[in-house]
Coordinates of C-alpha atoms in Angstrom, one line a residue:
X266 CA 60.6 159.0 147.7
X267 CA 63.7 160.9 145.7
X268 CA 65.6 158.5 143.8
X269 CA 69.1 159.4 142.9
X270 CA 70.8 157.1 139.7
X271 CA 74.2 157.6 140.2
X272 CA 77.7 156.4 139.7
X273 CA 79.1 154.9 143.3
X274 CA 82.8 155.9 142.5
X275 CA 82.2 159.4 140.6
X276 CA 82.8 162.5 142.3
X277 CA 80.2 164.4 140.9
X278 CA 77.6 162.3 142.7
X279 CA 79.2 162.3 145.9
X280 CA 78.5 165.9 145.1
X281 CA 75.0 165.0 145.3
X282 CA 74.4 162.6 147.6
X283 CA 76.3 165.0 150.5
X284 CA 73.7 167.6 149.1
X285 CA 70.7 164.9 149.8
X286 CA 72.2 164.0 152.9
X287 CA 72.2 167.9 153.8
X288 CA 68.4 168.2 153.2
X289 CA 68.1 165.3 155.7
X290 CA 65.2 163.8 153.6
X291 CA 65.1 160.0 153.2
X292 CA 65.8 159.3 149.5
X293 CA 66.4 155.7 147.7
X294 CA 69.9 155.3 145.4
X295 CA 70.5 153.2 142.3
X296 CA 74.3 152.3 141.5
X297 CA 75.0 152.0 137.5
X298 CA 77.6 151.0 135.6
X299 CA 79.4 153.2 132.8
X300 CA 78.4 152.5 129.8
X301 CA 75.4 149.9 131.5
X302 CA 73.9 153.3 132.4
X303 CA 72.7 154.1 128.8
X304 CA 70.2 151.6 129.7
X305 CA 68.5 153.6 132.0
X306 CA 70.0 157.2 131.5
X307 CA 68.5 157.4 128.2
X308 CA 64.8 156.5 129.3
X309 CA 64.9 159.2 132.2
X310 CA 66.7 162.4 130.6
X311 CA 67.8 164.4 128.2
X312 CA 71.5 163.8 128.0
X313 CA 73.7 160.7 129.3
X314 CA 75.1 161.8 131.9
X315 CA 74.9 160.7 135.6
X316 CA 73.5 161.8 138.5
X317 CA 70.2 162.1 137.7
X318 CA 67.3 162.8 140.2
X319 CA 64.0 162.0 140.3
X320 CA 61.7 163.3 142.8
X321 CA 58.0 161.7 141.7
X322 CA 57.1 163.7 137.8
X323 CA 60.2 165.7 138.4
X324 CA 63.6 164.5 137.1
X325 CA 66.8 166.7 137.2
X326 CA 70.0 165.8 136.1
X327 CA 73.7 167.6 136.9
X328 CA 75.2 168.0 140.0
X329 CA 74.8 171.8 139.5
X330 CA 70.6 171.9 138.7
X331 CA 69.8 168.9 141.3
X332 CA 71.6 171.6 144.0
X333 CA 69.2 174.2 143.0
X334 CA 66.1 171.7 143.0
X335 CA 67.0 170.8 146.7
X336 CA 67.7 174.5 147.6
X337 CA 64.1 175.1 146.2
X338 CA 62.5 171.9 147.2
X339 CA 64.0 172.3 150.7
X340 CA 65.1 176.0 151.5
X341 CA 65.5 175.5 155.0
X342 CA 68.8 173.6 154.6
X343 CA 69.9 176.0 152.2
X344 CA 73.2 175.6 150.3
X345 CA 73.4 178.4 148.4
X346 CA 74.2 181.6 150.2
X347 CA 70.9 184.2 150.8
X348 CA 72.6 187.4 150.0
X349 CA 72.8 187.9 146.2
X350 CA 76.4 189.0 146.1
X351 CA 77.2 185.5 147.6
X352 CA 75.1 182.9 146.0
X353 CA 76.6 184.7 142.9
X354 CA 80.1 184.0 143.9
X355 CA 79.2 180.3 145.4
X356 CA 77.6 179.8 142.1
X357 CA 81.3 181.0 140.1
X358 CA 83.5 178.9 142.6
X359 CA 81.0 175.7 141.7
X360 CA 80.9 176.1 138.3
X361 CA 85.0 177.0 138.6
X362 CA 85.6 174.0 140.7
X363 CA 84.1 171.0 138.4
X364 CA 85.9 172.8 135.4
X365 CA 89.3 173.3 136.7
X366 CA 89.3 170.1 139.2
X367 CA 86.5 167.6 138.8
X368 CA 87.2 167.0 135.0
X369 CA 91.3 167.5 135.0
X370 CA 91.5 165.0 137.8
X371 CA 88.9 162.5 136.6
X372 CA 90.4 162.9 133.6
X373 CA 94.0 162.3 134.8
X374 CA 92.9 159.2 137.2
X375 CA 91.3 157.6 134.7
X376 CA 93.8 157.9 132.3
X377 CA 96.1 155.6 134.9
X378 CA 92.9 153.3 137.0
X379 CA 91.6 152.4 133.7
X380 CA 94.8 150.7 132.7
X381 CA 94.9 148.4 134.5
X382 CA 92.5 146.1 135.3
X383 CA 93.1 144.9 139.3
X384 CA 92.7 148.8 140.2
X385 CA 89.6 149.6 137.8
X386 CA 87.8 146.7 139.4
X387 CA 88.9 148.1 143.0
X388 CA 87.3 151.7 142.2
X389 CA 84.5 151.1 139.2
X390 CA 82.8 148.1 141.5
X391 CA 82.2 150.0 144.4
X392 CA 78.3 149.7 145.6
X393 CA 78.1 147.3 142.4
X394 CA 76.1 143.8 142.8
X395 CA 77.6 140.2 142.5
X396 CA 75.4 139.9 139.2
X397 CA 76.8 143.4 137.7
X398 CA 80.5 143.0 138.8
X399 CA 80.1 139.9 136.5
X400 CA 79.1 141.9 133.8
X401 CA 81.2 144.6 134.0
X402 CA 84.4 142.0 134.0
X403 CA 83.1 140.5 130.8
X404 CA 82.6 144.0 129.4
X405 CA 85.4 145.4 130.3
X406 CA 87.5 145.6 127.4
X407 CA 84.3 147.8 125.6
X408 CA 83.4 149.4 129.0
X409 CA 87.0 151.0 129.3
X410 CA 87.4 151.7 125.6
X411 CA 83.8 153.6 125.9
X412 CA 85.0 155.7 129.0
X413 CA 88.4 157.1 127.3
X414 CA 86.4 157.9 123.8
X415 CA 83.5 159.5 126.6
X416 CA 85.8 161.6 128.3
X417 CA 88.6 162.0 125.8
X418 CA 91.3 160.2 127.7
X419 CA 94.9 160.2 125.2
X420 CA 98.1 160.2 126.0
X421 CA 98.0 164.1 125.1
X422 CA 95.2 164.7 127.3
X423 CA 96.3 163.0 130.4
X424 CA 99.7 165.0 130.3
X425 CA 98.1 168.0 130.5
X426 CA 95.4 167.2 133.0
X427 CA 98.2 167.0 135.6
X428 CA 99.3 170.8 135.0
X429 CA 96.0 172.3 134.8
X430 CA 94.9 170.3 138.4
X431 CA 98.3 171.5 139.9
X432 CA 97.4 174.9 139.3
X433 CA 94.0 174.7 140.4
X434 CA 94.4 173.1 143.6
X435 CA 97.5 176.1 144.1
X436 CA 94.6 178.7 143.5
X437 CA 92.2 176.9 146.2
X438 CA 94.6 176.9 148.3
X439 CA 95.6 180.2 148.4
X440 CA 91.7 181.2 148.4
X441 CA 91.1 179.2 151.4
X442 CA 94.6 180.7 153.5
X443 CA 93.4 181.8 157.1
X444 CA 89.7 180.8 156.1
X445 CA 87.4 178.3 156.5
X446 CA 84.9 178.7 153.6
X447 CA 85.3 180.1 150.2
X448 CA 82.3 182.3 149.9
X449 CA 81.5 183.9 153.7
X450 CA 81.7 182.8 156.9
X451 CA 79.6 179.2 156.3
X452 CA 79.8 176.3 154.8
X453 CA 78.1 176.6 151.4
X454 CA 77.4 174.8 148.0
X455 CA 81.1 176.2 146.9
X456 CA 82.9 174.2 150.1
X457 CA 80.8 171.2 149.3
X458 CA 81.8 170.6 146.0
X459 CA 85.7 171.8 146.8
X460 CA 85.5 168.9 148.8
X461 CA 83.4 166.5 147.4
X462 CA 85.5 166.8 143.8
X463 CA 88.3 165.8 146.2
X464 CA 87.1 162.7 148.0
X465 CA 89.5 160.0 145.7
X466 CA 91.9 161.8 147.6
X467 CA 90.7 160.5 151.3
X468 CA 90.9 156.9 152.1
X469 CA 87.8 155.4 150.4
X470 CA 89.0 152.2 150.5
X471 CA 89.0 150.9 154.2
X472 CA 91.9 152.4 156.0
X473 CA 95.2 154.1 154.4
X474 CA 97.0 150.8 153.8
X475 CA 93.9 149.1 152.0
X476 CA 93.3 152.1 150.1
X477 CA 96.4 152.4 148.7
X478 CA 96.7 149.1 147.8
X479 CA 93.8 150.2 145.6
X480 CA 96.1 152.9 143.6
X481 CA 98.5 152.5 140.7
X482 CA 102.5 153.6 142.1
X483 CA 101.5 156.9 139.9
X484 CA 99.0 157.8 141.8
X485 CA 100.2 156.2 144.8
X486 CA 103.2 159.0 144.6
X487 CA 101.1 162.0 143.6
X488 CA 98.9 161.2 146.3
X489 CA 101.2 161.7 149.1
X490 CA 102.6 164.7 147.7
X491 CA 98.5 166.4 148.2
X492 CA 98.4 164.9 151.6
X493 CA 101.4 167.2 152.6
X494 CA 99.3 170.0 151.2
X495 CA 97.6 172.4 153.8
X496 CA 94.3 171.9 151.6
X497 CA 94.2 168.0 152.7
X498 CA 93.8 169.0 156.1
X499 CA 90.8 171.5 155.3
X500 CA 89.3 168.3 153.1
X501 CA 89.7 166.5 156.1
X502 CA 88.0 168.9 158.9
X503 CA 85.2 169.8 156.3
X504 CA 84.5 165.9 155.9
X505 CA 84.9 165.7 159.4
X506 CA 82.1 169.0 160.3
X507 CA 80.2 168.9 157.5
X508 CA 79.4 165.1 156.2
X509 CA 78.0 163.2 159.0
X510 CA 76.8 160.8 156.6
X511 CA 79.4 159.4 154.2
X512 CA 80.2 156.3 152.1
X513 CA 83.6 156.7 152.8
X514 CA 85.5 157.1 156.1
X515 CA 88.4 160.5 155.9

């Protein structure tokens, strides 16, 4: 069976697992821990970094390269566009998408989550055990300084995050004005990680109220601001068409 070693609460593997879910193949998941995910990250691949798949000898890691294993593994739920002009094009918006959204906003939630401890217990310990949350609390002085050196999170960086996501949900929008999907007329690889980038932004957290509960008055603010955007509503109807399966409820 595939086993996917992921982060419950990061975007990029909600990436993957609505790709998984896609392929409609039964696959087993493992929930880590930042900086607890060395442990096992470092025996399976290459790099650090989480998701990681591994499908019996094979093991692939990034959002981007497990797509493409799935699309080979199991072409008849294809993600990426046939036509070349196309899967070239879903290909740029993907690799546009986690450069220009994924990192500024992780980046820029972080910065504010991470501060303070009631809200990075909220997000971090989602799909966490009893005997792990109890770890992580002890570590989490380390855990949190380990996250801001791993993704650079300063005061400097955090300001300018904000900007730079501004701009590139602006340019989304305006790509996805009078359409449904970016690259065509169907859903593709490029919709699903437009939208799965975007998920802290839909109630993952039990119902509005709970979930904001969950949120520092920062984000709380910025939040409602994107929920007045016309993009919210296509996150919403592209949860809503095209993730039957989900661990959150938009």
């Amino acid at each position: 069976m595939l086993t996917l070693y992921q982060f419950p609460f990061s975007h990029f593997c909600e990436k993957v697992c609505w790709a998984l879910d896609a392929k409609q193949q039964p696959y087993r998941v493992v929930n880590l821990l930042p900086a607890l995910h060395l442990l096992w990250s470092k025996r399976l691949a290459r790099e650090t970094c989480l998701p990681i798949l591994c499908d019996g000898p094979y093991i692939v890691q990034d959002s981007s390269a497990i797509i493409d294993y799935l699309d080979l593994r199991w072409p008849q739920y294809g993600l990426t566009p046939v036509a070349e002009a196309q899967a070239r094009r879903a290909r740029e918006w993907e690799h546009w998408l986690g450069e220009e959204i994924g990192v500024p906003l992780r980046l820029w939630f972080y910065s504010h989550v991470l501060r303070q401890r009631q809200y990075a217990m909220a997000f971090l310990l989602r799909g966490a055990s009893r005997g792990q949350g109890l770890v992580f609390q002890a570590l989490f002085g380390l855990i949190r300084h380990a996250m801001f050196y791993k993704m650079r999170i300063n005061p400097q960086s955090a300001v300018a995050a904000l900007p730079q996501l501004e701009r590139a949900l602006d340019t989304l929008q305006a790509a996805l004005q009078g359409r449904d999907y970016l690259v065509g007329d169907a859903f593709s690889r490029a919709d699903l990680t437009a939208a799965s980038l975007l998920w802290p932004m839909l109630p993952w957290h039990g119902d509005e109220t709970a979930m904001q509960a969950c949120l520092p008055e920062v984000i709380r603010q910025w939040r409602q601001g994107f929920t007045q955007r016309p993009l919210y509503g296509w996150l919403q109807r592209t949860y809503r068409l095209h993730r039957p399966v989900s661990c959150i409820q938009p």
